[in-house]
Structures are given as structure tokens and as C-alpha cells.
């Protein structure tokens, strides 16, 4: 059985990393999690992004966070990518597969997946 | 909403938005019913706002004039023959014990009862998005209880954020293991 004591080990492991990480996250990924987003499938999209960012080793450069209604409910799930010095990218009608591709091609590779953006 | 766990996620977001530092999500099941209670210590609502929350044309959002969170939960429980109750104490009138309590009763065996779905994903998502507020989750069934209190986790983790990937994974496994135990029983 898992016990709370295991968190002690996680804490010890993370302690050094936390210091390194501060202020190094320069890409911010935001998922709309209002009623509209949740009903359209934002929860699995968010969790896929969290998993992929970790699997691709992007924890130090990418932060995944949540927001309320972005205002374009008919395009949910919506994922916005903010990067310092670059124009915001808005991905629409995202699902788990699209989220994985956005993680590998855009967040890791630096290439916007144009076909999934609101402009496409 | 495809699963009740998504309604739970949606309604709990309101608690966080109301400035709650602690939100308790409780599911209590017996043979026929399941009672969902979400209790927070957020700013609460005035009596006037409280009267309007079940109205789809009432919302706190500024991007649209329609709010479906509470109406969808009300529909989900009422279509099983159950009911929704909301009580709230507004911060202006109750500076020391303000907050909101949403309580929904479902008749589980009714054909129109939406499945509960994956509550673990909901708890994970809430903590991932709001690592600085506390959540107490409890799911009581006739076979036992699944429980998690982020205040206990925080005590162990000190300044390591709750939305650290390793912590979120631990929370998931911790809850899934408890669900396995009560399913075995």
C-alpha cells in the first residue's frame, strides 16, 4: 500500500530541482477549463499535455496551467501557447491525439502545428 | 456532461474562483442513492445571487452571458428523481464563517443516472490547476472509503508544490489503490 511517508522521498528528490527550476519556464500552455471546456473534453487534453511535457523532458521550460472560459466556447477544448517574444498560438477543438502532436512538434520542436490553430 | 465526475470538476472550479482555501468534495453512497456534497470556505453568495444560480442566464463569467454549471448538475440529479440544494453564507454578512455548500442527491438505479466516471482524474486535475488551495476528498461506499486531504500531503512535502509531476502521479496511484481495495471488498 502507498503511504504518505513516500512523499518524504519525493520531497528530498525535488528539493534540489526546485531551486534550479525557478524562473526557467519560458513557455506557458493554458487549457480552458470552464463548463464549456470540460463538457467538450478538456480534462483528458490537460492530462495528456501534463504527461507529454514530462515524457518529453520539458519540465524545465514548459508550464501547463488552467484557466476559465476563453470566450470561444464552440471551439473548445482550447489550448493557448504563450512564449516570450512570440505571438500567442491558439489551438482549437483539441483532443488527446492533437495534444500529443502539439507537445512534440510545437513545445519540443518549436514548430506551430498550423492545421490545429484557430486560423486554419 | 458525459460523467458526473466532470460536473464535480466544473462545480469545484466555482469554489476555487470564490477564493476558497479549502474545498471538501464528499460522495456518500448507499444501496439506492449517492449524495454529492461540495463545501467551500470561499466568499459565498448573497441571497439575491443564490436565488439566481440555477438560472442558465445567470453566470459569473464575463466572456459570455450564459452559465450552465449549476443548471447541468441540477438536471443530472433531478432526472434521476433526486434534487439539488445550495446554501451559502456571504462574506459581508458572515465574515468569520462564510462559504457555499452544494448538495446533490442521485438515485443510482434510475435509468437516467449518468455514470460517476473517473473521479480520480477530477481530483488530479483540480490539484494540478490549483496547487495552492486545499482539497479534501472522500468517497464513502458500503464497502469502505477512499480519502485524500491535501493538507496532509502539504505537511509532508513542505515547499515542494503539489502540482509537481511526481506528486500528481503519487496522488493518482494513492487513490486508484484505495479504489481497488473497496472494489475487492
Short mmCIF file of C-alpha atoms in Angstrom, two decimals:
data_model
loop_
_atom_site.label_atom_id
_atom_site.label_comp_id
_atom_site.label_asym_id
_atom_site.label_seq_id
_atom_site.Cartn_x
_atom_site.Cartn_y
_atom_site.Cartn_z
CA UNK A 1 0.00 0.00 0.00
CA UNK A 2 1.11 3.51 -0.71
CA UNK A 3 1.73 5.68 2.32
CA UNK A 4 2.14 9.38 2.98
CA UNK A 5 5.70 8.63 4.05
CA UNK A 6 6.62 8.11 0.39
CA UNK A 7 6.11 11.83 -0.12
CA UNK A 8 9.19 12.36 2.02
CA UNK A 9 11.29 10.69 -0.67
CA UNK A 10 9.69 12.81 -3.40
CA UNK A 11 10.39 15.91 -1.33
CA UNK A 12 14.07 15.03 -0.91
CA UNK A 13 14.41 14.29 -4.60
CA UNK A 14 12.70 17.51 -5.67
CA UNK A 15 14.43 19.87 -3.25
CA UNK A 16 17.48 20.47 -5.44
CA UNK A 17 15.47 20.60 -8.62
CA UNK A 18 13.09 23.25 -7.29
CA UNK A 19 15.92 25.74 -6.93
CA UNK A 20 17.09 25.10 -10.48
CA UNK A 21 13.62 25.42 -11.96
CA UNK A 22 12.65 28.81 -10.63
CA UNK A 23 12.17 31.32 -13.40
CA UNK A 24 13.30 28.99 -16.15
CA UNK A 25 9.83 28.16 -17.51
CA UNK A 26 9.51 30.22 -20.64
CA UNK A 27 6.61 28.53 -22.46
CA UNK A 28 3.19 28.67 -20.83
CA UNK A 29 0.44 26.32 -22.05
CA UNK A 30 -3.05 27.20 -20.89
CA UNK A 31 -6.12 24.95 -21.15
CA UNK A 32 -9.64 26.40 -20.86
CA UNK A 33 -11.40 24.60 -18.01
CA UNK A 34 -14.77 26.31 -17.68
CA UNK A 35 -18.07 24.42 -18.12
CA UNK A 36 -17.74 24.66 -21.90
CA UNK A 37 -14.18 23.30 -21.97
CA UNK A 38 -14.88 20.49 -19.50
CA UNK A 39 -18.01 19.39 -21.39
CA UNK A 40 -16.06 19.35 -24.67
CA UNK A 41 -13.26 17.14 -23.29
CA UNK A 42 -10.66 19.47 -21.76
CA UNK A 43 -9.85 17.18 -18.82
CA UNK A 44 -8.15 14.41 -20.85
CA UNK A 45 -6.46 17.06 -23.03
CA UNK A 46 -4.95 18.74 -19.96
CA UNK A 47 -3.77 15.44 -18.53
CA UNK A 48 -2.26 14.39 -21.88
CA UNK A 49 -0.30 17.67 -22.01
CA UNK A 50 0.95 17.17 -18.44
CA UNK A 51 2.03 13.61 -19.29
CA UNK A 52 3.70 14.54 -22.58
CA UNK A 53 5.60 17.53 -21.14
CA UNK A 54 7.04 15.16 -18.56
CA UNK A 55 7.71 12.33 -21.03
CA UNK A 56 9.50 14.68 -23.44
CA UNK A 57 11.62 16.10 -20.61
CA UNK A 58 10.24 19.64 -20.99
CA UNK A 59 9.50 20.23 -17.29
CA UNK A 60 12.09 22.99 -17.02
CA UNK A 61 10.85 25.02 -19.97
CA UNK A 62 7.09 24.40 -20.16
CA UNK A 63 4.36 25.09 -17.58
CA UNK A 64 0.88 23.65 -18.11
CA UNK A 65 -1.88 25.62 -16.40
CA UNK A 66 -5.65 26.06 -16.45
CA UNK A 67 -7.94 29.00 -17.00
CA UNK A 68 -11.66 29.73 -17.14
CA UNK A 69 -13.75 30.47 -20.20
CA UNK A 70 -11.72 31.93 -23.05
CA UNK A 71 -14.89 33.13 -24.80
CA UNK A 72 -14.95 30.87 -27.85
CA UNK A 73 -16.96 28.01 -26.34
CA UNK A 74 -17.86 26.46 -29.71
CA UNK A 75 -14.14 25.84 -30.36
CA UNK A 76 -13.42 24.05 -27.05
CA UNK A 77 -11.25 22.34 -25.96
CA UNK A 78 -8.99 25.36 -26.48
CA UNK A 79 -5.24 25.31 -25.74
CA UNK A 80 -3.23 28.53 -25.82
CA UNK A 81 0.56 28.64 -26.02
CA UNK A 82 2.34 31.74 -24.73
CA UNK A 83 6.03 32.21 -25.39
CA UNK A 84 8.04 35.31 -24.56
CA UNK A 85 8.64 37.46 -27.63
CA UNK A 86 6.28 35.42 -29.83
CA UNK A 87 2.67 35.79 -30.87
CA UNK A 88 0.18 33.71 -28.87
CA UNK A 89 -0.88 30.48 -30.61
CA UNK A 90 -4.48 29.30 -30.13
CA UNK A 91 -5.27 25.65 -30.81
CA UNK A 92 -8.95 24.72 -31.10
CA UNK A 93 -11.06 21.56 -30.87
CA UNK A 94 -8.09 19.79 -29.35
CA UNK A 95 -8.24 16.11 -28.40
CA UNK A 96 -5.69 13.78 -26.80
CA UNK A 97 -4.01 12.88 -30.11
CA UNK A 98 -3.74 16.53 -31.17
CA UNK A 99 -2.40 17.43 -27.72
CA UNK A 100 0.39 14.86 -28.12
CA UNK A 101 1.31 16.28 -31.51
CA UNK A 102 1.28 19.85 -30.17
CA UNK A 103 3.63 18.73 -27.37
CA UNK A 104 6.15 17.03 -29.65
CA UNK A 105 6.08 19.40 -32.63
CA UNK A 106 5.44 22.78 -31.03
CA UNK A 107 6.51 22.61 -27.38
CA UNK A 108 9.55 20.44 -28.08
CA UNK A 109 10.28 21.10 -31.74
CA UNK A 110 9.35 24.78 -31.87
CA UNK A 111 7.10 24.38 -34.93
CA UNK A 112 3.49 25.54 -34.69
CA UNK A 113 1.02 22.84 -35.79
CA UNK A 114 -0.80 25.22 -38.14
CA UNK A 115 -3.61 22.82 -39.08
CA UNK A 116 -4.91 22.75 -35.48
CA UNK A 117 -4.89 26.52 -34.92
CA UNK A 118 -7.92 28.76 -34.96
CA UNK A 119 -6.63 30.34 -38.18
CA UNK A 120 -6.68 27.04 -40.09
CA UNK B 1 -21.50 16.21 -19.41
CA UNK B 2 -20.62 12.60 -20.09
CA UNK B 3 -19.76 11.69 -16.50
CA UNK B 4 -20.75 13.11 -13.11
CA UNK B 5 -17.06 13.44 -12.28
CA UNK B 6 -16.93 16.22 -14.91
CA UNK B 7 -19.78 18.06 -13.17
CA UNK B 8 -17.82 17.71 -9.93
CA UNK B 9 -14.76 19.26 -11.59
CA UNK B 10 -16.86 22.09 -13.01
CA UNK B 11 -18.67 22.95 -9.76
CA UNK B 12 -15.49 22.76 -7.68
CA UNK B 13 -13.87 25.30 -10.03
CA UNK B 14 -16.53 27.75 -8.79
CA UNK B 15 -15.37 27.20 -5.20
CA UNK B 16 -11.77 27.95 -6.13
CA UNK B 17 -12.85 31.02 -8.08
CA UNK B 18 -14.76 32.21 -5.00
CA UNK B 19 -11.44 32.31 -3.16
CA UNK B 20 -11.86 29.10 -1.14
CA UNK B 21 -8.71 27.98 0.67
CA UNK B 22 -10.34 24.62 1.44
CA UNK B 23 -12.93 22.76 -0.63
CA UNK B 24 -14.36 19.47 0.52
CA UNK B 25 -15.77 17.03 -2.02
CA UNK B 26 -17.75 14.24 -0.50
CA UNK B 27 -19.53 11.33 -2.17
CA UNK B 28 -21.67 9.16 0.03
CA UNK B 29 -23.27 6.06 -1.44
CA UNK B 30 -25.73 3.55 -0.15
CA UNK B 31 -27.74 0.94 -1.99
CA UNK B 32 -30.08 3.37 -3.77
CA UNK B 33 -28.62 6.84 -3.55
CA UNK B 34 -25.44 8.78 -3.98
CA UNK B 35 -25.13 12.16 -2.31
CA UNK B 36 -22.54 14.58 -3.66
CA UNK B 37 -21.62 17.46 -1.37
CA UNK B 38 -19.18 20.22 -2.25
CA UNK B 39 -18.46 22.54 0.66
CA UNK B 40 -16.10 25.51 0.48
CA UNK B 41 -14.92 28.41 2.61
CA UNK B 42 -14.97 30.87 -0.29
CA UNK B 43 -16.65 34.26 -0.33
CA UNK B 44 -20.18 32.81 -0.51
CA UNK B 45 -23.13 34.36 -2.31
CA UNK B 46 -25.67 36.99 -1.34
CA UNK B 47 -29.29 35.82 -1.07
CA UNK B 48 -30.05 37.60 -4.31
CA UNK B 49 -27.32 35.79 -6.26
CA UNK B 50 -28.22 32.47 -4.61
CA UNK B 51 -31.78 32.78 -5.96
CA UNK B 52 -30.46 33.11 -9.50
CA UNK B 53 -27.77 30.41 -9.68
CA UNK B 54 -29.96 27.67 -11.12
CA UNK B 55 -30.96 30.02 -13.93
CA UNK B 56 -28.90 29.36 -17.08
CA UNK B 57 -28.88 33.07 -17.79
CA UNK B 58 -27.02 33.80 -14.59
CA UNK B 59 -23.22 33.48 -14.68
CA UNK B 60 -20.10 34.98 -13.11
CA UNK B 61 -18.18 34.74 -16.33
CA UNK B 62 -17.51 37.92 -18.25
CA UNK B 63 -16.93 36.35 -21.66
CA UNK B 64 -20.48 35.08 -22.16
CA UNK B 65 -23.90 35.69 -20.70
CA UNK B 66 -24.82 32.04 -20.15
CA UNK B 67 -23.70 29.87 -17.23
CA UNK B 68 -24.54 26.19 -17.31
CA UNK B 69 -22.54 24.71 -14.44
CA UNK B 70 -25.23 24.57 -11.76
CA UNK B 71 -28.13 24.02 -14.23
CA UNK B 72 -26.33 20.96 -15.66
CA UNK B 73 -25.75 19.47 -12.21
CA UNK B 74 -29.39 20.19 -11.28
CA UNK B 75 -30.55 18.44 -14.44
CA UNK B 76 -28.25 15.45 -13.81
CA UNK B 77 -29.67 14.78 -10.34
CA UNK B 78 -33.30 15.73 -11.00
CA UNK B 79 -33.53 13.40 -14.00
CA UNK B 80 -32.90 10.51 -11.58
CA UNK B 81 -35.66 11.69 -9.23
CA UNK B 82 -33.13 13.38 -6.94
CA UNK B 83 -32.63 17.01 -6.04
CA UNK B 84 -30.14 19.83 -5.67
CA UNK B 85 -29.71 22.08 -2.66
CA UNK B 86 -27.46 25.09 -2.34
CA UNK B 87 -26.87 27.12 0.77
CA UNK B 88 -24.43 29.95 1.12
CA UNK B 89 -23.12 32.47 3.62
CA UNK B 90 -21.82 35.66 2.08
CA UNK B 91 -18.60 37.13 3.38
CA UNK B 92 -20.16 40.53 4.09
CA UNK B 93 -22.79 39.13 6.42
CA UNK B 94 -20.71 36.25 7.82
CA UNK B 95 -17.11 37.49 7.96
CA UNK B 96 -15.95 34.52 10.08
CA UNK B 97 -17.79 31.53 8.64
CA UNK B 98 -18.59 32.27 5.01
CA UNK B 99 -18.77 29.74 2.19
CA UNK B 100 -21.06 27.67 0.00
CA UNK B 101 -22.45 24.17 0.19
CA UNK B 102 -23.82 22.41 -2.88
CA UNK B 103 -25.55 19.12 -2.28
CA UNK B 104 -26.94 16.83 -5.00
CA UNK B 105 -28.79 13.58 -4.45
CA UNK B 106 -28.85 10.97 -7.21
CA UNK B 107 -30.93 7.80 -7.44
CA UNK B 108 -28.26 5.46 -8.75
CA UNK B 109 -30.55 2.80 -10.14
CA UNK B 110 -32.61 5.20 -12.23
CA UNK B 111 -32.10 4.62 -15.95
CA UNK B 112 -31.24 8.29 -16.48
CA UNK B 113 -28.48 8.36 -13.87
CA UNK B 114 -25.26 9.40 -15.60
CA UNK B 115 -22.28 7.23 -14.55
CA UNK B 116 -19.94 8.74 -11.98
CA UNK B 117 -16.92 8.19 -14.24
CA UNK B 118 -13.33 8.80 -13.28
CA UNK B 119 -13.27 10.83 -10.06
CA UNK B 120 -9.53 10.26 -9.66
CA UNK B 121 -8.92 12.23 -12.87
CA UNK B 122 -11.09 15.04 -11.48
CA UNK B 123 -9.18 15.22 -8.19
CA UNK B 124 -5.84 15.13 -10.06
CA UNK B 125 -6.96 17.90 -12.42
CA UNK B 126 -8.12 20.13 -9.54
CA UNK B 127 -4.83 19.78 -7.67
CA UNK B 128 -2.80 20.26 -10.87
CA UNK B 129 -4.61 23.51 -11.61
CA UNK B 130 -4.81 24.87 -8.08
CA UNK B 131 -1.76 23.68 -6.14
CA UNK B 132 -2.02 26.47 -3.57
CA UNK B 133 -5.52 25.72 -2.32
CA UNK B 134 -6.54 22.66 -0.32
CA UNK B 135 -8.95 19.89 -1.24
CA UNK B 136 -10.41 17.21 0.95
CA UNK B 137 -11.88 14.33 -0.99
CA UNK B 138 -13.88 11.47 0.43
CA UNK B 139 -15.92 8.75 -1.27
CA UNK B 140 -17.83 6.54 1.14
CA UNK B 141 -19.42 3.34 -0.09
CA UNK B 142 -20.87 0.32 1.67
CA UNK B 143 -17.53 -1.43 1.04
CA UNK B 144 -15.28 1.22 2.50
CA UNK B 145 -13.93 4.70 1.98
CA UNK B 146 -11.49 6.40 -0.39
CA UNK B 147 -9.97 9.58 1.03
CA UNK B 148 -7.36 12.24 0.39
CA UNK B 149 -6.59 15.52 2.17
CA UNK B 150 -4.06 17.81 0.51
CA UNK B 151 -3.29 19.45 3.87
CA UNK B 152 -1.67 16.19 4.99
CA UNK B 153 0.31 16.00 1.75
CA UNK B 154 1.44 19.59 2.08
CA UNK B 155 2.75 18.91 5.56
CA UNK B 156 4.97 16.11 4.22
CA UNK B 157 6.07 17.99 1.11
CA UNK B 158 6.86 21.33 2.78
CA UNK B 159 7.72 23.72 -0.07
CA UNK B 160 7.52 21.22 -2.94
CA UNK B 161 4.46 22.30 -4.97
CA UNK B 162 1.51 19.89 -5.10
CA UNK B 163 1.40 20.12 -8.89
CA UNK B 164 4.90 18.67 -9.26
CA UNK B 165 4.58 15.79 -11.75
CA UNK B 166 5.84 13.16 -9.28
CA UNK B 167 3.34 14.32 -6.65
CA UNK B 168 0.40 14.25 -9.09
CA UNK B 169 1.38 10.70 -10.12
CA UNK B 170 1.61 9.68 -6.47
CA UNK B 171 -1.87 11.11 -5.80
CA UNK B 172 -3.26 9.16 -8.76
CA UNK B 173 -1.75 5.87 -7.61
CA UNK B 174 -2.72 6.50 -3.98
CA UNK B 175 -6.38 7.00 -4.93
CA UNK B 176 -6.52 4.19 -7.52
CA UNK B 177 -5.10 1.77 -4.96
CA UNK B 178 -7.81 2.72 -2.46
CA UNK B 179 -10.50 2.23 -5.13
CA UNK B 180 -9.10 -1.24 -5.87
CA UNK B 181 -9.33 -2.10 -2.17
CA UNK B 182 -13.01 -1.20 -1.90
CA UNK B 183 -13.79 -2.94 -5.19
CA UNK B 184 -12.24 -6.13 -3.84
CA UNK B 185 -14.24 -5.92 -0.61
#
